[in-house]
């Protein structure tokens, strides 16, 4: 009887241990690990790394969660040459455009779908972006999310098919 109890207890511990391993959250990737696995957004993160160091450090230190809507590399290549030149020559302008792609809070795909249509505040001057979501399509200011949200150590990254331009800077950037 005692042997059966010990065997049953051993099996129970083994099963509970397996469940504990399965329930353990996956280790979130750092930004560099994320970019290494998702080179299609390397342009955005290279620019962000060069210009948003202070902001990134603040977010990392405070453990503030964010959602990043990162344009794919093709979106940057499609920008008119004069716009690319302006952004490379004016670091403040580039900084503002990049911050407009980041919102406070970790917006997961299920949360986006539940909220359906809403405005989210960006890190650029508290300006907002319009997010529309259904189970099939997510758009940000009309730009399509082409890859689902991927977790990283500070939140979630969605890949979008264009570069977001803050309305207050449209004339300066595109004009």
PDB file of C-alpha atoms in Angstrom:
ATOM      1  CA  UNK A   1       0.000   0.000   0.000  1.00  0.00           C
ATOM      2  CA  UNK A   2       2.787   2.398   0.979  1.00  0.00           C
ATOM      3  CA  UNK A   3       4.660   1.642  -2.279  1.00  0.00           C
ATOM      4  CA  UNK A   4       1.554   2.444  -4.338  1.00  0.00           C
ATOM      5  CA  UNK A   5       1.138   5.733  -2.482  1.00  0.00           C
ATOM      6  CA  UNK A   6       4.781   6.688  -3.137  1.00  0.00           C
ATOM      7  CA  UNK A   7       4.465   5.715  -6.801  1.00  0.00           C
ATOM      8  CA  UNK A   8       1.213   7.688  -7.170  1.00  0.00           C
ATOM      9  CA  UNK A   9       2.764  10.683  -5.401  1.00  0.00           C
ATOM     10  CA  UNK A  10       5.817  10.475  -7.682  1.00  0.00           C
ATOM     11  CA  UNK A  11       3.611  10.473 -10.784  1.00  0.00           C
ATOM     12  CA  UNK A  12       1.615  13.404  -9.433  1.00  0.00           C
ATOM     13  CA  UNK A  13       4.804  15.399  -8.819  1.00  0.00           C
ATOM     14  CA  UNK A  14       6.050  14.504 -12.290  1.00  0.00           C
ATOM     15  CA  UNK A  15       2.782  15.688 -13.883  1.00  0.00           C
ATOM     16  CA  UNK A  16       2.713  18.899 -11.827  1.00  0.00           C
ATOM     17  CA  UNK A  17       6.333  19.569 -12.788  1.00  0.00           C
ATOM     18  CA  UNK A  18       5.477  19.138 -16.473  1.00  0.00           C
ATOM     19  CA  UNK A  19       2.546  21.545 -16.150  1.00  0.00           C
ATOM     20  CA  UNK A  20       4.765  24.069 -14.382  1.00  0.00           C
ATOM     21  CA  UNK A  21       7.239  23.927 -17.268  1.00  0.00           C
ATOM     22  CA  UNK A  22       4.471  24.332 -19.842  1.00  0.00           C
ATOM     23  CA  UNK A  23       2.873  27.218 -17.954  1.00  0.00           C
ATOM     24  CA  UNK A  24       6.161  29.099 -17.588  1.00  0.00           C
ATOM     25  CA  UNK A  25       6.120  32.171 -19.855  1.00  0.00           C
ATOM     26  CA  UNK A  26       8.543  32.264 -22.753  1.00  0.00           C
ATOM     27  CA  UNK A  27      11.560  34.476 -22.274  1.00  0.00           C
ATOM     28  CA  UNK A  28      10.876  37.722 -24.147  1.00  0.00           C
ATOM     29  CA  UNK A  29      13.402  38.715 -26.783  1.00  0.00           C
ATOM     30  CA  UNK A  30      15.492  41.840 -26.570  1.00  0.00           C
ATOM     31  CA  UNK A  31      15.200  44.302 -29.451  1.00  0.00           C
ATOM     32  CA  UNK A  32      18.482  43.040 -30.968  1.00  0.00           C
ATOM     33  CA  UNK A  33      17.304  39.429 -30.802  1.00  0.00           C
ATOM     34  CA  UNK A  34      13.995  40.460 -32.340  1.00  0.00           C
ATOM     35  CA  UNK A  35      15.680  42.275 -35.247  1.00  0.00           C
ATOM     36  CA  UNK A  36      18.025  39.329 -35.830  1.00  0.00           C
ATOM     37  CA  UNK A  37      14.975  37.086 -36.287  1.00  0.00           C
ATOM     38  CA  UNK A  38      12.957  39.704 -38.215  1.00  0.00           C
ATOM     39  CA  UNK A  39      15.376  41.449 -40.615  1.00  0.00           C
ATOM     40  CA  UNK A  40      12.435  42.865 -42.610  1.00  0.00           C
ATOM     41  CA  UNK A  41      12.137  45.656 -39.991  1.00  0.00           C
ATOM     42  CA  UNK A  42      15.869  46.294 -39.580  1.00  0.00           C
ATOM     43  CA  UNK A  43      15.739  49.781 -41.148  1.00  0.00           C
ATOM     44  CA  UNK A  44      13.267  51.040 -38.534  1.00  0.00           C
ATOM     45  CA  UNK A  45      15.215  49.602 -35.605  1.00  0.00           C
ATOM     46  CA  UNK A  46      18.582  50.755 -36.991  1.00  0.00           C
ATOM     47  CA  UNK A  47      17.232  54.312 -37.259  1.00  0.00           C
ATOM     48  CA  UNK A  48      15.616  54.052 -33.823  1.00  0.00           C
ATOM     49  CA  UNK A  49      18.844  52.755 -32.309  1.00  0.00           C
ATOM     50  CA  UNK A  50      20.741  55.711 -33.774  1.00  0.00           C
ATOM     51  CA  UNK A  51      18.275  58.427 -32.758  1.00  0.00           C
ATOM     52  CA  UNK A  52      16.130  57.212 -29.859  1.00  0.00           C
ATOM     53  CA  UNK A  53      18.801  56.070 -27.409  1.00  0.00           C
ATOM     54  CA  UNK A  54      17.628  58.335 -24.583  1.00  0.00           C
ATOM     55  CA  UNK A  55      13.974  57.318 -25.009  1.00  0.00           C
ATOM     56  CA  UNK A  56      14.840  53.610 -25.255  1.00  0.00           C
ATOM     57  CA  UNK A  57      16.954  53.805 -22.117  1.00  0.00           C
ATOM     58  CA  UNK A  58      14.132  55.541 -20.220  1.00  0.00           C
ATOM     59  CA  UNK A  59      11.604  52.900 -21.316  1.00  0.00           C
ATOM     60  CA  UNK A  60      13.957  50.059 -20.465  1.00  0.00           C
ATOM     61  CA  UNK A  61      14.852  51.429 -17.029  1.00  0.00           C
ATOM     62  CA  UNK A  62      11.252  52.146 -16.081  1.00  0.00           C
ATOM     63  CA  UNK A  63      10.071  48.825 -17.601  1.00  0.00           C
ATOM     64  CA  UNK A  64       7.363  50.746 -19.445  1.00  0.00           C
ATOM     65  CA  UNK A  65       5.582  48.510 -21.934  1.00  0.00           C
ATOM     66  CA  UNK A  66       5.037  49.802 -25.463  1.00  0.00           C
ATOM     67  CA  UNK A  67       3.595  48.761 -28.785  1.00  0.00           C
ATOM     68  CA  UNK A  68       5.728  49.430 -31.851  1.00  0.00           C
ATOM     69  CA  UNK A  69       4.235  49.676 -35.339  1.00  0.00           C
ATOM     70  CA  UNK A  70       7.436  49.163 -37.317  1.00  0.00           C
ATOM     71  CA  UNK A  71       7.410  49.849 -41.066  1.00  0.00           C
ATOM     72  CA  UNK A  72       8.982  47.073 -43.092  1.00  0.00           C
ATOM     73  CA  UNK A  73      12.141  47.841 -45.070  1.00  0.00           C
ATOM     74  CA  UNK A  74      10.125  48.099 -48.293  1.00  0.00           C
ATOM     75  CA  UNK A  75       8.089  50.952 -46.793  1.00  0.00           C
ATOM     76  CA  UNK A  76      11.268  52.969 -46.254  1.00  0.00           C
ATOM     77  CA  UNK A  77      12.506  52.201 -49.782  1.00  0.00           C
ATOM     78  CA  UNK A  78       9.191  53.466 -51.205  1.00  0.00           C
ATOM     79  CA  UNK A  79       9.585  56.893 -49.582  1.00  0.00           C
ATOM     80  CA  UNK A  80      10.326  59.650 -52.101  1.00  0.00           C
ATOM     81  CA  UNK A  81      14.045  60.526 -52.210  1.00  0.00           C
ATOM     82  CA  UNK A  82      13.393  64.091 -50.989  1.00  0.00           C
ATOM     83  CA  UNK A  83      11.584  62.740 -47.887  1.00  0.00           C
ATOM     84  CA  UNK A  84      14.406  60.306 -47.137  1.00  0.00           C
ATOM     85  CA  UNK A  85      16.910  63.167 -47.512  1.00  0.00           C
ATOM     86  CA  UNK A  86      14.918  65.405 -45.128  1.00  0.00           C
ATOM     87  CA  UNK A  87      14.722  62.677 -42.495  1.00  0.00           C
ATOM     88  CA  UNK A  88      18.446  61.894 -42.715  1.00  0.00           C
ATOM     89  CA  UNK A  89      19.421  65.571 -42.576  1.00  0.00           C
ATOM     90  CA  UNK A  90      17.082  66.531 -39.739  1.00  0.00           C
ATOM     91  CA  UNK A  91      17.515  64.216 -36.751  1.00  0.00           C
ATOM     92  CA  UNK A  92      14.776  65.961 -34.768  1.00  0.00           C
ATOM     93  CA  UNK A  93      12.313  65.306 -37.570  1.00  0.00           C
ATOM     94  CA  UNK A  94      13.440  61.675 -37.852  1.00  0.00           C
ATOM     95  CA  UNK A  95      13.162  61.281 -34.074  1.00  0.00           C
ATOM     96  CA  UNK A  96       9.587  62.641 -34.154  1.00  0.00           C
ATOM     97  CA  UNK A  97       8.539  60.331 -37.002  1.00  0.00           C
ATOM     98  CA  UNK A  98       9.984  57.279 -35.227  1.00  0.00           C
ATOM     99  CA  UNK A  99       8.287  58.176 -31.924  1.00  0.00           C
ATOM    100  CA  UNK A 100       4.981  58.410 -33.808  1.00  0.00           C
ATOM    101  CA  UNK A 101       5.283  54.646 -34.437  1.00  0.00           C
ATOM    102  CA  UNK A 102       5.341  53.823 -30.699  1.00  0.00           C
ATOM    103  CA  UNK A 103       2.398  53.810 -28.277  1.00  0.00           C
ATOM    104  CA  UNK A 104       2.399  53.376 -24.530  1.00  0.00           C
ATOM    105  CA  UNK A 105       1.069  50.046 -23.321  1.00  0.00           C
ATOM    106  CA  UNK A 106       1.349  46.540 -24.658  1.00  0.00           C
ATOM    107  CA  UNK A 107      -1.471  46.192 -27.213  1.00  0.00           C
ATOM    108  CA  UNK A 108      -1.938  42.506 -27.973  1.00  0.00           C
ATOM    109  CA  UNK A 109      -3.832  41.302 -31.034  1.00  0.00           C
ATOM    110  CA  UNK A 110      -6.825  40.059 -28.966  1.00  0.00           C
ATOM    111  CA  UNK A 111      -7.031  43.474 -27.270  1.00  0.00           C
ATOM    112  CA  UNK A 112      -6.952  45.257 -30.633  1.00  0.00           C
ATOM    113  CA  UNK A 113      -9.751  43.045 -31.940  1.00  0.00           C
ATOM    114  CA  UNK A 114     -11.915  43.595 -28.848  1.00  0.00           C
ATOM    115  CA  UNK A 115     -11.445  47.381 -29.052  1.00  0.00           C
ATOM    116  CA  UNK A 116     -12.107  47.317 -32.853  1.00  0.00           C
ATOM    117  CA  UNK A 117     -11.643  51.044 -33.576  1.00  0.00           C
ATOM    118  CA  UNK A 118      -9.801  53.415 -31.260  1.00  0.00           C
ATOM    119  CA  UNK A 119      -7.159  56.095 -30.997  1.00  0.00           C
ATOM    120  CA  UNK A 120      -3.889  55.316 -29.238  1.00  0.00           C
ATOM    121  CA  UNK A 121      -1.513  57.981 -27.954  1.00  0.00           C
ATOM    122  CA  UNK A 122       1.976  57.839 -29.414  1.00  0.00           C
ATOM    123  CA  UNK A 123       5.244  58.889 -27.832  1.00  0.00           C
ATOM    124  CA  UNK A 124       5.441  61.788 -30.275  1.00  0.00           C
ATOM    125  CA  UNK A 125       3.902  64.827 -28.609  1.00  0.00           C
ATOM    126  CA  UNK A 126       0.992  62.678 -27.340  1.00  0.00           C
ATOM    127  CA  UNK A 127      -0.477  62.658 -30.859  1.00  0.00           C
ATOM    128  CA  UNK A 128      -2.762  59.767 -31.699  1.00  0.00           C
ATOM    129  CA  UNK A 129      -2.965  57.075 -34.336  1.00  0.00           C
ATOM    130  CA  UNK A 130      -6.209  55.433 -35.426  1.00  0.00           C
ATOM    131  CA  UNK A 131      -6.210  51.663 -35.028  1.00  0.00           C
ATOM    132  CA  UNK A 132      -8.899  49.528 -36.645  1.00  0.00           C
ATOM    133  CA  UNK A 133      -8.926  45.801 -36.058  1.00  0.00           C
ATOM    134  CA  UNK A 134     -10.914  42.735 -36.953  1.00  0.00           C
ATOM    135  CA  UNK A 135      -9.979  39.080 -36.824  1.00  0.00           C
ATOM    136  CA  UNK A 136      -8.713  39.359 -40.421  1.00  0.00           C
ATOM    137  CA  UNK A 137      -7.261  42.871 -40.841  1.00  0.00           C
ATOM    138  CA  UNK A 138      -5.542  45.438 -38.628  1.00  0.00           C
ATOM    139  CA  UNK A 139      -4.768  48.939 -39.895  1.00  0.00           C
ATOM    140  CA  UNK A 140      -2.961  51.883 -38.344  1.00  0.00           C
ATOM    141  CA  UNK A 141      -3.894  55.238 -39.893  1.00  0.00           C
ATOM    142  CA  UNK A 142      -4.932  53.224 -42.941  1.00  0.00           C
ATOM    143  CA  UNK A 143      -1.624  51.338 -43.215  1.00  0.00           C
ATOM    144  CA  UNK A 144      -1.973  47.580 -43.082  1.00  0.00           C
ATOM    145  CA  UNK A 145      -0.394  45.374 -40.424  1.00  0.00           C
ATOM    146  CA  UNK A 146       1.412  42.759 -42.522  1.00  0.00           C
ATOM    147  CA  UNK A 147       2.855  40.663 -39.704  1.00  0.00           C
ATOM    148  CA  UNK A 148       1.133  39.924 -36.398  1.00  0.00           C
ATOM    149  CA  UNK A 149       2.298  41.215 -33.065  1.00  0.00           C
ATOM    150  CA  UNK A 150       5.541  39.665 -31.879  1.00  0.00           C
ATOM    151  CA  UNK A 151       6.453  39.963 -28.195  1.00  0.00           C
ATOM    152  CA  UNK A 152       9.756  41.498 -27.166  1.00  0.00           C
ATOM    153  CA  UNK A 153      11.080  42.524 -23.760  1.00  0.00           C
ATOM    154  CA  UNK A 154       9.318  45.917 -23.795  1.00  0.00           C
ATOM    155  CA  UNK A 155       5.997  44.945 -25.372  1.00  0.00           C
ATOM    156  CA  UNK A 156       4.795  44.009 -28.844  1.00  0.00           C
ATOM    157  CA  UNK A 157       5.975  44.786 -32.386  1.00  0.00           C
ATOM    158  CA  UNK A 158       3.644  44.804 -35.396  1.00  0.00           C
ATOM    159  CA  UNK A 159       5.045  45.149 -38.919  1.00  0.00           C
ATOM    160  CA  UNK A 160       3.191  47.686 -41.083  1.00  0.00           C
ATOM    161  CA  UNK A 161       3.397  48.343 -44.824  1.00  0.00           C
ATOM    162  CA  UNK A 162       4.106  52.073 -44.713  1.00  0.00           C
ATOM    163  CA  UNK A 163       5.742  54.869 -42.739  1.00  0.00           C
ATOM    164  CA  UNK A 164       3.431  56.798 -40.407  1.00  0.00           C
ATOM    165  CA  UNK A 165       3.718  60.581 -40.628  1.00  0.00           C
ATOM    166  CA  UNK A 166       2.394  62.741 -37.778  1.00  0.00           C
ATOM    167  CA  UNK A 167      -0.352  65.065 -39.113  1.00  0.00           C
ATOM    168  CA  UNK A 168       1.385  68.061 -37.540  1.00  0.00           C
ATOM    169  CA  UNK A 169       4.533  67.305 -39.590  1.00  0.00           C
ATOM    170  CA  UNK A 170       2.925  66.325 -42.900  1.00  0.00           C
ATOM    171  CA  UNK A 171       3.616  69.657 -44.602  1.00  0.00           C
ATOM    172  CA  UNK A 172       7.198  69.815 -43.312  1.00  0.00           C
ATOM    173  CA  UNK A 173       7.985  66.238 -44.356  1.00  0.00           C
ATOM    174  CA  UNK A 174       5.994  65.800 -47.546  1.00  0.00           C
ATOM    175  CA  UNK A 175       5.708  69.416 -48.677  1.00  0.00           C
TER     176      UNK A 175
END
